[in-house]
Amino acid sequence: MPEPSFHLPAPGQPVDELAVAEIKGAILAKLRLAIGKEAGMATRQDWYHATALALRDRIVHRWLTAEKESYDAGRKRVYYLSLEFLIGRLFTDALNNMGLIKVFETALGDLGVGLWELRKCEPDAALGNGGLGRLAACFMDSMASLAIPAMGYGIRYDFGLFRQVIVDGWQQEYPDVWLNFGNPWEFQRPEVVYHVHFGGGVEHVDDKGRDVAIWHPAETVQAVAYDTPIVGWRGQHVNALRLWSARSPDPLKLDVFNTGDYLGASAEESRAEAICKFLYPNDESAAGRELRLRQEYFFVSASLQDLVQRHLGADGQLRSLAQKAALQLNDTHPSLAVAELMRILVDLHNFRWDEAWKITVATLSYTNHTLLPEALETWPVEIFERLLPRHLEIIYRINAAHLAQAEVRCPGDIDFRAAVSLIDEKGGRRVRMGQLAFVGSHRINGVSAMHSELMKETVFSDLNHLYAGRITNKTNGITFRRWLMLANPKLTELLRESCGDAVLDDPSKLAYLESYASDSAFQQKFRSAKHHNKVALARLIGERQNMKVDPGALFDVQIKRIHEYKRQLLNILEAVALYQAIKDQPNRDWVPRVKIFAGKAAASYRYAKLIIKLINDVADVVNNDPAVDDRLKVVFLDDYNVSLAETIIPAADLSEQISTAGMEASGTGNMKLALNGALTIGTLDGANIEVRDHVGADNIAIFGMEADDVMVRRKQGLDATDVIRSSAALARAINAIGAGEFSRGEPARFESIAHALRYLDHYMVSADFDSYYEAQRGIDARWQVMPAWTRASILNVARMAWFSSDRTIREYAEDIWNVPV
Ligand code: 26W
């Protein structure tokens, strides 16, 4: 097959006719030979599959070459272990990175098929909850783009994150059946199968004075590999995302089968398959369920067996593992890797304990993504003992050495030892996965400057004392390929014109925009790109919600998981106060606003689901009140996912990043929105602080308490009656919600919310209200001076280069993984 051309034609430049003809032939061949259909009888789904397969062929050539090169050179590999990869769609992403969008668009056009229509046939791969999973997907793109030999390891869930349906304002959850039509990107690897064991007991035998542990497991599950190629920018390098699927080694028990009990015969199969059935939909709170621990060990064990086998194949021994492999643990979900690698080295490869420990620590590193206490994973010792008896022994032995070190550091300090112990002895003994990951890693990182500092001061302060210098910061980033080039082609076109094509490869070139920021002709073009995107979003809102919004209004966007600390409640409370103010003074020159919300609540998180209902109830009243006259609209878009984000983000004017200070580890939506020209209204939390430092304090609206203020106020108590007494607007908004003004059929519906706002203001919604309301009116005032607003918006784009995930990955490569870039 001839090499496809990889250049990206500049806008308006003709495409390569030969390449188009070749792609047309390839798509038609796939339609016949892989799908088994003629063009005349093909459905759109068939066309999508045929096209995806034709594209995949071209990626595979690059993939095999890249693999061979990195093996031949004996290069060090990065393994990114993550229970979540929130990828979204791959079709246009892969086309874009291959530089083939125009060629495929033309080829399909000649065949009478629209590429952007086909795109919609691909379901989102939603194998993640939110920020952590999406970060893993951005990192996969950046590692491939920087040509770092890397592999992502995770689970191939049959069902991804649930589909959200809003019925009468309430969230309902439905299964996400993303594999129904098959998945053209993945390669099943039936030959790559490992056995993963559970349960049973441990026998200790004495081998010439040396204690040898033999684990006799009670249960075995098979892990089968599925590989998805991830192609980097300009198609130069391709890495694999290897996801494991579970099955039973003994799918039909013959003795049972022969008794005629067919269901009973396949019971073991169901138990095995349960492991990869679904993604745990809890974001920020540990489920504590046995199945979750089984998932964690399943993917850790399969991944470690796989990489150890690869290393042995190349190096013949494991002593050099840390020189050839870097394993990044994405949060504590893969923490078992610490114990499992020790087991492999000591039990299976006869390493001395101390040497094994050195190798383990030098190989592993761990990223923490949250300080919320409810999200820090711990497992009852009892479940551990039942499921992973040998690992528990290993953890105890690691703990013994670790506590001995603690004793040397702080002799006689029992509290210090209890604080750093891998076992929590308070209220039932539990294994602490964060402590385990920390002790077993040479580097531990937070995901924004502030978060990394807070890690040192709070959850890991004692461990930081014991292992000084291990904690480091790696501020998150986002891939500009998906979040700028693909999501916002209009702005990208303008950037290519103004900053030159090099901006596609080097985001630092965005800085050229600075000199255009006040140029009124440029501002005009910039606004027209934004307007184009707002028209597209208005159309989508019309189609999905049957609602008309004016693209000329200020689009105010809060899109993220629904969580109390993210404070969607503060936003809707401000909408209520604004609604009341508009009704009081209907003749003032109010800035027309559309408040757009989207996000899922964990199925079991009742309060978050009530907040969704409140948003929808407020929307119902506000949107249908003729007195408001379109100056305020509230929209809740259902089923938020990566693809929906790609439509909302380019259309946003205002980005809501309003978490309680100290609680959002980083945020990455904040980066996507600013990169697309939205101004941020936000607290000094997570990476908002670094966004402010880059875009400049004049080009962002910061409000509210800072992290230390929050800590101080919480100590004083959570009662907010004092602030409510001094804020008439706040009191009135809370009263309206509490009295049922937005829930006339059920006046008590939101009493619990009003009560929390008054007396249990843990998330400082009431405490921050006045400051937020004032900042919002400041935003209104700025919007009324459009040239100044546009200038600030342009400067946001110009100054976001640092937030590219390529920069983040370069930092990991240099400071943590020790791989060249
Ligand atoms: C065990 C249950 C569970 C599941 C997921 C606990 C915690 C999580 C994640 C840590 C939640 C998460 O996605 N955290 C987010 O990570 C992003 C990427 O670093 C950050 O930008 C967000 O601030 C952080 O909330």
mmCIF file of C-alpha atoms and ligand atoms in Angstrom, residues 84 131-132 135 282-286 292 331 333 369-370 375 377 447 476 565 664-668, ligand 1:
data_model
loop_
_atom_site.group_PDB
_atom_site.id
_atom_site.type_symbol
_atom_site.label_atom_id
_atom_site.label_comp_id
_atom_site.label_asym_id
_atom_site.label_seq_id
_atom_site.Cartn_x
_atom_site.Cartn_y
_atom_site.Cartn_z
ATOM 1 C CA GLU A 84 -10.451 4.789 33.625
ATOM 2 C CA GLY A 131 -11.436 14.382 35.184
ATOM 3 C CA LEU A 132 -9.165 11.488 36.068
ATOM 4 C CA LEU A 135 -6.686 13.098 31.843
ATOM 5 C CA ASN A 282 -18.724 6.828 41.668
ATOM 6 C CA ASP A 283 -16.596 9.846 41.253
ATOM 7 C CA GLU A 284 -14.824 10.948 44.408
ATOM 8 C CA SER A 285 -16.169 8.341 46.772
ATOM 9 C CA ALA A 286 -14.800 4.885 47.396
ATOM 10 C CA ARG A 292 -14.265 -3.249 42.841
ATOM 11 C CA ASP A 331 -4.663 7.358 41.649
ATOM 12 C CA HIS A 333 -6.950 2.246 42.054
ATOM 13 C CA HIS A 369 -6.109 13.266 42.211
ATOM 14 C CA THR A 370 -8.111 14.218 45.233
ATOM 15 C CA ALA A 375 -12.448 9.300 48.087
ATOM 16 C CA GLU A 377 -9.559 4.153 49.216
ATOM 17 C CA VAL A 447 -2.019 17.644 39.773
ATOM 18 C CA ASN A 476 -2.441 18.786 34.519
ATOM 19 C CA TYR A 565 -17.866 20.845 46.297
ATOM 20 C CA GLU A 664 -10.740 20.831 43.373
ATOM 21 C CA ALA A 665 -7.395 19.124 42.858
ATOM 22 C CA SER A 666 -6.824 20.737 39.488
ATOM 23 C CA GLY A 667 -9.702 20.830 37.046
ATOM 24 C CA THR A 668 -9.072 20.450 33.326
HETATM 25 C C1 26W B 1 -12.582 5.286 44.512
HETATM 26 C C2 26W B 1 -13.592 6.163 43.908
HETATM 27 C C3 26W B 1 -12.973 7.295 43.200
HETATM 28 C C4 26W B 1 -13.070 7.367 41.845
HETATM 29 C C5 26W B 1 -12.481 8.390 41.173
HETATM 30 C C6 26W B 1 -12.289 8.255 43.893
HETATM 31 C C7 26W B 1 -11.694 9.267 43.235
HETATM 32 C C8 26W B 1 -11.781 9.347 41.874
HETATM 33 C C9 26W B 1 -11.061 10.425 41.130
HETATM 34 C C10 26W B 1 -9.818 10.797 41.873
HETATM 35 C C11 26W B 1 -11.902 11.580 40.837
HETATM 36 C C12 26W B 1 -11.319 12.522 39.822
HETATM 37 O O1 26W B 1 -11.587 12.396 38.655
HETATM 38 N N1 26W B 1 -10.540 13.520 40.261
HETATM 39 C C13 26W B 1 -10.203 14.621 39.393
HETATM 40 O O2 26W B 1 -8.988 14.383 38.724
HETATM 41 C C14 26W B 1 -8.750 15.379 37.758
HETATM 42 C C15 26W B 1 -7.505 14.993 36.990
HETATM 43 O O3 26W B 1 -6.380 15.114 37.784
HETATM 44 C C16 26W B 1 -8.635 16.751 38.420
HETATM 45 O O4 26W B 1 -8.498 17.713 37.411
HETATM 46 C C17 26W B 1 -9.876 17.045 39.241
HETATM 47 O O5 26W B 1 -9.701 18.251 39.968
HETATM 48 C C18 26W B 1 -10.141 15.906 40.194
HETATM 49 O O6 26W B 1 -11.374 16.093 40.873
#
